[in-house]
PDB file of C-alpha atoms in Angstrom:
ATOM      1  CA  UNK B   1     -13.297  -8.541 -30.364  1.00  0.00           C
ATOM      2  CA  UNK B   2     -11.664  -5.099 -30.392  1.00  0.00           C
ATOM      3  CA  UNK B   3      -8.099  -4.469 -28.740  1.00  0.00           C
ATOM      4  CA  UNK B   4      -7.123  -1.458 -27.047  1.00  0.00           C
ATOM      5  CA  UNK B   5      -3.541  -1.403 -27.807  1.00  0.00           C
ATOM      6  CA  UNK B   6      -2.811   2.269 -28.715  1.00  0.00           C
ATOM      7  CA  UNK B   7      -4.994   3.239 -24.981  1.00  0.00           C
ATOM      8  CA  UNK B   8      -1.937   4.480 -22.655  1.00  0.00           C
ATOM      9  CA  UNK B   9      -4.311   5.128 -19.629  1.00  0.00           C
ATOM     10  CA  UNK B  10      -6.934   2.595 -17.799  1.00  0.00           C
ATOM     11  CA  UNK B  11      -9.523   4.035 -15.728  1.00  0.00           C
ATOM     12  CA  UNK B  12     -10.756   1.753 -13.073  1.00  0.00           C
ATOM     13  CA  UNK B  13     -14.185   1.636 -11.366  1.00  0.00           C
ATOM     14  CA  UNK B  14     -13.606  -0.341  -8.078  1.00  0.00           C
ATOM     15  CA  UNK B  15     -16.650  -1.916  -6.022  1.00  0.00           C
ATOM     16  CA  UNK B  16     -17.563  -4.488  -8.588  1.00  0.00           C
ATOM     17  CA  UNK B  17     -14.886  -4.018 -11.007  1.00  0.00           C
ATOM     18  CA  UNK B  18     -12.037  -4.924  -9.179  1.00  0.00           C
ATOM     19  CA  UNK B  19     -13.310  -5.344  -5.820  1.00  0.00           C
ATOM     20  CA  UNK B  20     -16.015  -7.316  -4.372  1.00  0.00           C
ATOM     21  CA  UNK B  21     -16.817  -5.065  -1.320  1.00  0.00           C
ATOM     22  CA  UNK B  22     -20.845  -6.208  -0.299  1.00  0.00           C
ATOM     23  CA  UNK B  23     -19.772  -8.484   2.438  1.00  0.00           C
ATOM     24  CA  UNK B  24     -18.176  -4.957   4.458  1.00  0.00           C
ATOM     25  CA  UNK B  25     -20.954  -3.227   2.700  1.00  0.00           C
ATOM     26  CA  UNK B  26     -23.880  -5.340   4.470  1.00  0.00           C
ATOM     27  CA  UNK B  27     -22.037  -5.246   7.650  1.00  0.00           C
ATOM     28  CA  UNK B  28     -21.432  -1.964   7.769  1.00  0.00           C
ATOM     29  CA  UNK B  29     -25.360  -1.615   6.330  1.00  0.00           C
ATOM     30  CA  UNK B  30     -26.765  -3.785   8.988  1.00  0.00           C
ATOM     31  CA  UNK B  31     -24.988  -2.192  12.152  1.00  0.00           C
ATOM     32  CA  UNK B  32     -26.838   1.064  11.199  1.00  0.00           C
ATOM     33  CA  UNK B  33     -30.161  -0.633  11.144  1.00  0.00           C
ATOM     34  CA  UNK B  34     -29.299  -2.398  14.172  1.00  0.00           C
ATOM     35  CA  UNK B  35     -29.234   0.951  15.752  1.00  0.00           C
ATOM     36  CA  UNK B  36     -32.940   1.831  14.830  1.00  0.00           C
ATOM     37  CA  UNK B  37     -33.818  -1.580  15.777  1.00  0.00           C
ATOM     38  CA  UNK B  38     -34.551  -2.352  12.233  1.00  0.00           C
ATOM     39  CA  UNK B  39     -34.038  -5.468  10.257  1.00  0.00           C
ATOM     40  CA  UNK B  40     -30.899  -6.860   8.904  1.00  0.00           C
ATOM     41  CA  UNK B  41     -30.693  -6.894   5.269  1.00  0.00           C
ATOM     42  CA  UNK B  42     -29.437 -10.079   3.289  1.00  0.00           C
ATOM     43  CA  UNK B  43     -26.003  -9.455   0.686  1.00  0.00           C
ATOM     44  CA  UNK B  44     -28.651  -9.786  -2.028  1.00  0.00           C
ATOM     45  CA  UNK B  45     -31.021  -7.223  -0.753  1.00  0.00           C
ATOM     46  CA  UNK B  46     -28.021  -4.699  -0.366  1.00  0.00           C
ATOM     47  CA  UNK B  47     -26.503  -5.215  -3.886  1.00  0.00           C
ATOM     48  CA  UNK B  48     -29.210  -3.379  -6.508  1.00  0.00           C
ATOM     49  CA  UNK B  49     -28.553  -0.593  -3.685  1.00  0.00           C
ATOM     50  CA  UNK B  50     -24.257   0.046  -4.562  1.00  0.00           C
ATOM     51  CA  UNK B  51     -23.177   2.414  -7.175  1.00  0.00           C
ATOM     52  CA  UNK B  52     -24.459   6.184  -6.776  1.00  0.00           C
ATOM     53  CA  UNK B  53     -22.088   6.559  -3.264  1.00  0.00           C
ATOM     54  CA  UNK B  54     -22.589   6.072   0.115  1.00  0.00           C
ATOM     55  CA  UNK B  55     -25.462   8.307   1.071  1.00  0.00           C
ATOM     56  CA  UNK B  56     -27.884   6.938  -1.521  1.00  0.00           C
ATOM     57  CA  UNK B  57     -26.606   3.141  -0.714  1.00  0.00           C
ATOM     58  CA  UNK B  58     -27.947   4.661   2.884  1.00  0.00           C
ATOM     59  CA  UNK B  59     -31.221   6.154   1.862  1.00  0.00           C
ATOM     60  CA  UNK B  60     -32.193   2.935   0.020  1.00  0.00           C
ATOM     61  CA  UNK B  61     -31.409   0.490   2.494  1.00  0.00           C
ATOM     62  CA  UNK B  62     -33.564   2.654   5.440  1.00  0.00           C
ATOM     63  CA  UNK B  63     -36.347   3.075   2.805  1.00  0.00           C
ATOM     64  CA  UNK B  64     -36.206  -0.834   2.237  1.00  0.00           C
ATOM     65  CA  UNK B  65     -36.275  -1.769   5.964  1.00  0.00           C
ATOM     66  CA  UNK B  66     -38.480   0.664   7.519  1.00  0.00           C
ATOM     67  CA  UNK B  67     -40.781   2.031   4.743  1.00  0.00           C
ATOM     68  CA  UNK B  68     -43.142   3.299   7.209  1.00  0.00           C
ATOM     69  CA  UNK B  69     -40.274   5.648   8.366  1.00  0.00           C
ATOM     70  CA  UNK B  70     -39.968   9.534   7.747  1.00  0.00           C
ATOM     71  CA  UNK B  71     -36.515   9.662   6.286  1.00  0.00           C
ATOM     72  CA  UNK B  72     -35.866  13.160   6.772  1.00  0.00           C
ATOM     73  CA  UNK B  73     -33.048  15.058   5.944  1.00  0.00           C
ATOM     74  CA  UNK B  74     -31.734  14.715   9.261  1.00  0.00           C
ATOM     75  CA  UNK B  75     -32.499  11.267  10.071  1.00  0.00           C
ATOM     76  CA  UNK B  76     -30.256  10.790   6.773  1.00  0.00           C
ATOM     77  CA  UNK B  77     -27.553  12.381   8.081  1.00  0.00           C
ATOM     78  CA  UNK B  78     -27.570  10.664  11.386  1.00  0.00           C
ATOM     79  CA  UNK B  79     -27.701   7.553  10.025  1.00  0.00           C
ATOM     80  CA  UNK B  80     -25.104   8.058   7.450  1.00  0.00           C
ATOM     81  CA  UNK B  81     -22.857   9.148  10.341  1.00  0.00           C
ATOM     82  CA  UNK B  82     -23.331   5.416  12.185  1.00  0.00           C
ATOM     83  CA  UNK B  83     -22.929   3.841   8.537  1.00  0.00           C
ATOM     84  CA  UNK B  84     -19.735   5.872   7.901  1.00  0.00           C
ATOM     85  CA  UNK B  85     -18.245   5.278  11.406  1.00  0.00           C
ATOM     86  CA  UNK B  86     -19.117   1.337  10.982  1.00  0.00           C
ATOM     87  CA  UNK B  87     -17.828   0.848   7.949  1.00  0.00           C
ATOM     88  CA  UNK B  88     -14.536   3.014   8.754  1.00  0.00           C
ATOM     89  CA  UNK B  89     -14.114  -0.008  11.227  1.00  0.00           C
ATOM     90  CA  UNK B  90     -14.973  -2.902   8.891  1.00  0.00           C
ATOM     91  CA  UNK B  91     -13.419  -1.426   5.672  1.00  0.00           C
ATOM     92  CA  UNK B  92     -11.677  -4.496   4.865  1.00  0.00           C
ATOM     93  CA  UNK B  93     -12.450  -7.108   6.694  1.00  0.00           C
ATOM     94  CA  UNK B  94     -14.507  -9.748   3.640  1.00  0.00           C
ATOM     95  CA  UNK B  95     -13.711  -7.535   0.622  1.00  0.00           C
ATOM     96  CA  UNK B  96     -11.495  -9.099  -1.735  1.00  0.00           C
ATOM     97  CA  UNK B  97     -10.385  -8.713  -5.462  1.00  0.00           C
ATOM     98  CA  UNK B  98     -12.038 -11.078  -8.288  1.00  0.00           C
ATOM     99  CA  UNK B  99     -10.749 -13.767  -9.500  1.00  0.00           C
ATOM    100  CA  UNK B 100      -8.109 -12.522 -12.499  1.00  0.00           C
ATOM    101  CA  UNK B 101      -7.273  -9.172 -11.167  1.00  0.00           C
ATOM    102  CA  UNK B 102      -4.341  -9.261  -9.397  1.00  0.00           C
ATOM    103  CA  UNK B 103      -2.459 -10.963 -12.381  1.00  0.00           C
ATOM    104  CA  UNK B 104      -4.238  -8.821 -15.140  1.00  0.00           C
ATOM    105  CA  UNK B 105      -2.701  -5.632 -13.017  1.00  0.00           C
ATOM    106  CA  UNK B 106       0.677  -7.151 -13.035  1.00  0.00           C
ATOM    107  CA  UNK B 107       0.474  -7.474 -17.070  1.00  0.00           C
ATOM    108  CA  UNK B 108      -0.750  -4.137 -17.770  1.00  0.00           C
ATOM    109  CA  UNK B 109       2.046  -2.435 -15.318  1.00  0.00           C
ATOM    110  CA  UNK B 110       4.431  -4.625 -17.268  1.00  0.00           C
ATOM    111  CA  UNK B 111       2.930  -3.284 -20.831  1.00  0.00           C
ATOM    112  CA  UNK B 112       3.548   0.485 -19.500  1.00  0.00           C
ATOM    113  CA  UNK B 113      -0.305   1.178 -18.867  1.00  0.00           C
ATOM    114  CA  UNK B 114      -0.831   3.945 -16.615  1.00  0.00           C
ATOM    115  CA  UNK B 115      -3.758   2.785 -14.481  1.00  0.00           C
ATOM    116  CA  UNK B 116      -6.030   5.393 -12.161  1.00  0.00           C
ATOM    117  CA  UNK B 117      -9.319   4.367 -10.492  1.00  0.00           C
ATOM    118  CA  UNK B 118     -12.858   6.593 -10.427  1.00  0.00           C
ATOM    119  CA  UNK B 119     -15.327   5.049  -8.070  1.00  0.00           C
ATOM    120  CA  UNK B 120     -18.188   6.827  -6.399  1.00  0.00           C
ATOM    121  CA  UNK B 121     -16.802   5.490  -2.755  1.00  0.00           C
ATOM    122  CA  UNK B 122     -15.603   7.770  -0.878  1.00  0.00           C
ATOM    123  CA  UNK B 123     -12.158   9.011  -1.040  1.00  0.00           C
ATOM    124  CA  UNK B 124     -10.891   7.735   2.578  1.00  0.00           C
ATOM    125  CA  UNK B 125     -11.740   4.142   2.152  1.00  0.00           C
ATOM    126  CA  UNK B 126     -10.417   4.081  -1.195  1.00  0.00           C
ATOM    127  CA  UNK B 127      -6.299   4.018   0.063  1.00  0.00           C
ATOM    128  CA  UNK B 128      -7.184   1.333   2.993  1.00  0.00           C
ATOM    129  CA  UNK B 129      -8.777  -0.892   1.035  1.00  0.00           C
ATOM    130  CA  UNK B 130      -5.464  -0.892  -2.083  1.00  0.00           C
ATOM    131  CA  UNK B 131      -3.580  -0.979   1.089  1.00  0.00           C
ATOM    132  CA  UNK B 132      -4.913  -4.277   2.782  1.00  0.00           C
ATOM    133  CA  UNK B 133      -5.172  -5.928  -0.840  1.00  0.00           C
ATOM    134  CA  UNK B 134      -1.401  -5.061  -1.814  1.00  0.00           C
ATOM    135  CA  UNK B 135      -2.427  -3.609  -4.740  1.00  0.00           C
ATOM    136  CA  UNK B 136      -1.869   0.173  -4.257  1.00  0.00           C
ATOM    137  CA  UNK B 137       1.699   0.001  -6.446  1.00  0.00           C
ATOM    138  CA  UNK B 138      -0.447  -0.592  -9.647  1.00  0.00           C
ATOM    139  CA  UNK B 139      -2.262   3.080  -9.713  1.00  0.00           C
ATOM    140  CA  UNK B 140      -0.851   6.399 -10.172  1.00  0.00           C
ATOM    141  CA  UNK B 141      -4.172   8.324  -8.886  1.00  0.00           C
ATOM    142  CA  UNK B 142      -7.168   8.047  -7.527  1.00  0.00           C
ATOM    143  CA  UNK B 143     -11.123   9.926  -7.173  1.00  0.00           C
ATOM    144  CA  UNK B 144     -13.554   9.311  -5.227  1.00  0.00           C
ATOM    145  CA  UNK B 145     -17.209  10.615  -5.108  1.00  0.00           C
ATOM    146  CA  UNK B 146     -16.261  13.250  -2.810  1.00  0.00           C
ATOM    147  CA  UNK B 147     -12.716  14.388  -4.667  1.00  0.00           C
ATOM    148  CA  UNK B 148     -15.026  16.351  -7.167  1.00  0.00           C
ATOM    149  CA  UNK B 149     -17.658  19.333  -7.337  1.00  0.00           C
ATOM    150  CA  UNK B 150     -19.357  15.992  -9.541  1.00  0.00           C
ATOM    151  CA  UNK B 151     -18.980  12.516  -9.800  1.00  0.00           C
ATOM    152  CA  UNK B 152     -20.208   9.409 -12.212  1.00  0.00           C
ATOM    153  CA  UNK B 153     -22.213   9.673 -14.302  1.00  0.00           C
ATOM    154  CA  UNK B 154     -21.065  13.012 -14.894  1.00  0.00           C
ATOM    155  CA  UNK B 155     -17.618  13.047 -16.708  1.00  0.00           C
ATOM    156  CA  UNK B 156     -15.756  15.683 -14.788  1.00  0.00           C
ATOM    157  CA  UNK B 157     -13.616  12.714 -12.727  1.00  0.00           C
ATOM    158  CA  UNK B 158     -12.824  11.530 -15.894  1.00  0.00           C
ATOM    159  CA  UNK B 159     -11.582  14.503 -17.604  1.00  0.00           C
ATOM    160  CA  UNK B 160     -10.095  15.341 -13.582  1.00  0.00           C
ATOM    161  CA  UNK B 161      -7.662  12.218 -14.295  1.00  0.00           C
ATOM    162  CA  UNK B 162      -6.890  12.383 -18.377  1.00  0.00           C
ATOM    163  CA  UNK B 163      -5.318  15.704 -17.089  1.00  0.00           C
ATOM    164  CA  UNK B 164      -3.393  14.678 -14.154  1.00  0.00           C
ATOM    165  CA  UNK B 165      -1.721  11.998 -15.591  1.00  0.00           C
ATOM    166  CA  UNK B 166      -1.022  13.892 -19.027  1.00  0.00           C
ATOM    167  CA  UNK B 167      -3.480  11.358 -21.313  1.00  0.00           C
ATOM    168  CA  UNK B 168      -5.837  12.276 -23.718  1.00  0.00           C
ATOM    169  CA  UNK B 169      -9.543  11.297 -23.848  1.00  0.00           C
ATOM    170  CA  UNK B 170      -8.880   9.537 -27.134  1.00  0.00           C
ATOM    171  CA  UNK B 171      -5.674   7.472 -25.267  1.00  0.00           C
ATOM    172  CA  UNK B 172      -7.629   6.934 -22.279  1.00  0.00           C
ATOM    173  CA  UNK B 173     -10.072   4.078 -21.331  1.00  0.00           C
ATOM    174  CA  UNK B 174     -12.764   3.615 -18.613  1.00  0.00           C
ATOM    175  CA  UNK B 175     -13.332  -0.242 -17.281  1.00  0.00           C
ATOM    176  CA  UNK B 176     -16.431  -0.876 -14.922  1.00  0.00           C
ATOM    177  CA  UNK B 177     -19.427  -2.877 -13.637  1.00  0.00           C
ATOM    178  CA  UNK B 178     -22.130   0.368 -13.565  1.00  0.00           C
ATOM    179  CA  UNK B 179     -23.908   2.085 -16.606  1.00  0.00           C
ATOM    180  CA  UNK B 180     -22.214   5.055 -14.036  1.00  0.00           C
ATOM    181  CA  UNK B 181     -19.132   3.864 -15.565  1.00  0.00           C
ATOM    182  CA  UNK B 182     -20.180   3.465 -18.796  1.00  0.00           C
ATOM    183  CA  UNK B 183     -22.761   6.862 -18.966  1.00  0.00           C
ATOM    184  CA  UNK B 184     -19.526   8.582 -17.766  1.00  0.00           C
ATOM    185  CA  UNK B 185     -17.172   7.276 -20.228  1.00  0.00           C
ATOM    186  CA  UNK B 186     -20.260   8.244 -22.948  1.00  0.00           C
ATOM    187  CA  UNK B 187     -20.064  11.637 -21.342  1.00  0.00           C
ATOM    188  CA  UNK B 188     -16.613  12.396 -21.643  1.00  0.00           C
ATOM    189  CA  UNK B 189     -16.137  10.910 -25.175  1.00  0.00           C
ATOM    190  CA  UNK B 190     -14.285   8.001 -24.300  1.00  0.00           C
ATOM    191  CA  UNK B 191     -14.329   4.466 -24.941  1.00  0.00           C
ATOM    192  CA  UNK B 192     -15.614   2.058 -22.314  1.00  0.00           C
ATOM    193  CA  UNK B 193     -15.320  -1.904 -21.592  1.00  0.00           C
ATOM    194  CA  UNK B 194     -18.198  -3.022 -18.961  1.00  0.00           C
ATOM    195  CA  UNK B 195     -17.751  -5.783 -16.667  1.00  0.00           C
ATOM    196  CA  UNK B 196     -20.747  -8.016 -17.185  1.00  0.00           C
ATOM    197  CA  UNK B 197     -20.263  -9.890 -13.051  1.00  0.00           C
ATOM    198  CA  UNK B 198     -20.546  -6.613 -10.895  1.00  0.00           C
ATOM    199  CA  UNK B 199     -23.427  -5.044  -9.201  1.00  0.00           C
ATOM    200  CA  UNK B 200     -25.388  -2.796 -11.702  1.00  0.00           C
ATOM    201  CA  UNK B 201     -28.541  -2.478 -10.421  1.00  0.00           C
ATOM    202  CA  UNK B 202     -29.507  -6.110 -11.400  1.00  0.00           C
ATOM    203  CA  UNK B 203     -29.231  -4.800 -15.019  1.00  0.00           C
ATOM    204  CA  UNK B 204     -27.424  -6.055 -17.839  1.00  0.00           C
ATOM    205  CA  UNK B 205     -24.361  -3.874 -18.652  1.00  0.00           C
ATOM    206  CA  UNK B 206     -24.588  -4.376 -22.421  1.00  0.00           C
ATOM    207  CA  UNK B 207     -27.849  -2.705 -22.853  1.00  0.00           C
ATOM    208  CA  UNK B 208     -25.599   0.727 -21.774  1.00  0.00           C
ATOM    209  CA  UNK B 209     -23.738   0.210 -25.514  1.00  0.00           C
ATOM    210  CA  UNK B 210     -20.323   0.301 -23.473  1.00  0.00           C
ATOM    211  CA  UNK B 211     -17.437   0.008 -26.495  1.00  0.00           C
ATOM    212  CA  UNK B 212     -16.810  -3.756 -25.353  1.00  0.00           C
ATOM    213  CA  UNK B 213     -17.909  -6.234 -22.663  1.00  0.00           C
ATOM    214  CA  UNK B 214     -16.129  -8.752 -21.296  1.00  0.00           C
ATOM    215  CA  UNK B 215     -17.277 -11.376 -18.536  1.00  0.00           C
ATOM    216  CA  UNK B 216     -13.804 -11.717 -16.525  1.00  0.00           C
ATOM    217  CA  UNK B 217     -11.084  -9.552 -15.554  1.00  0.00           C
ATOM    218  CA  UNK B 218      -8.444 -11.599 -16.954  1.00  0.00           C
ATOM    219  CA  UNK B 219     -10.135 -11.225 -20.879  1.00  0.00           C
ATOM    220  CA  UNK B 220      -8.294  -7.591 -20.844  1.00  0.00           C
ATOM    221  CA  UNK B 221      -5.073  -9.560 -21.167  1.00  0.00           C
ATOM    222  CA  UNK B 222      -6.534 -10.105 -24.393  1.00  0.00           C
ATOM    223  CA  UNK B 223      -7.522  -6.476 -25.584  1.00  0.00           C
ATOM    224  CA  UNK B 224      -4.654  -5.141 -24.216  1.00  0.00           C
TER     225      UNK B 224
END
């Protein structure tokens, strides 16, 4: 196993890294069906559907439950309007943090890491949600998929944070669940560690080559 020791930034991915978000997800999923009087998807229907953003997490789930449907561009965008208002209600409601995070934060604060987090959510849930989980202390920035002119895979959010917090690509890290994550990381240059128990797609995250994989949060302790 490699170690990381001379890294001096973390980049985070969140839904599936260091959050488990479907259960708010589905909700928030289901309550724009509802609308349309389609049906209600199950947590494992919604899951290969997470990790481009919130309009394509849309777009698959109305595809899935009402193929014979037109999904036009407007149709999109009124549906994505229901989806955004329900899950601005329900940010937070069943997400929580897997199991090692909280403590693996509090070790790599206490070794001096600076951490920042790059998910493709969008920027306005990302503050409510480190709010509710107490965890907002541990990061000096944050991007979401709308921060950006790009987002994952592309590498511009990467490079976006190695220069706001002063890092170099070679000092700097990224840490996720998607081959976004890891394509990203392989985009900018920089070494990656992929989570093998998020949501990617139902694939496994070591055939995207990331530096290192690790199956639990808490094995960082370890490379760090």
């Amino acid at each position: 196993m490699m170690n990381f020791k001379d890294k001096e930034l973390i980049i985070f991915d969140f839904d599936g890294t260091l959050i488990n978000s479907i259960p708010d997800l589905t909700l928030a999923v289901n309550k724009m069906l509802s609308h349309y009087k389609a049906p209600a998807l199950t947590i494992a229907q919604v899951t290969p559907f997470i990790g481009n953003g919130a309009q394509p997490l849309v777009k698959r789930a109305l595809e899935f439950a009402m193929p014979d449907k037109d999904i036009s561009e407007d149709f999109l965008k009124e549906a994505f309007k229901i989806y955004f208002e329900a899950y601005k209600a329900m940010t937070c409601k069943d997400t929580f943090m897997y199991p090692g995070v909280h403590d693996t934060l509090i070790y790599l604060k206490e070794k001096g890491y600076k951490m920042a987090i790059c998910t493709n959510k969008p920027f306005s849930f990302i503050e409510p949600i480190l709010d509710k989980l107490e965890i907002k202390s541990f990061f000096s920035l944050w991007v979401g998929e709308d921060s950006l002119a790009k987002k994952k895979p592309d590498a511009t959010p990467l490079f976006h944070l190695v220069d706001k917090l002063g890092s170099t690509i070679e000092k700097s890290i990224m840490v996720g669940d998607s081959k976004n994550d890891i394509l990203a990381a392989q985009n900018a240059d920089m070494h990656s560690i992929g989570v093998s128990y998020g949501y990617n797609y139902n694939e496994n995250i070591a055939d995207y080559n990331p530096t290192q994989v690790v199956d639990q949060f808490s094995e960082l302790q370890k490379l760090f």
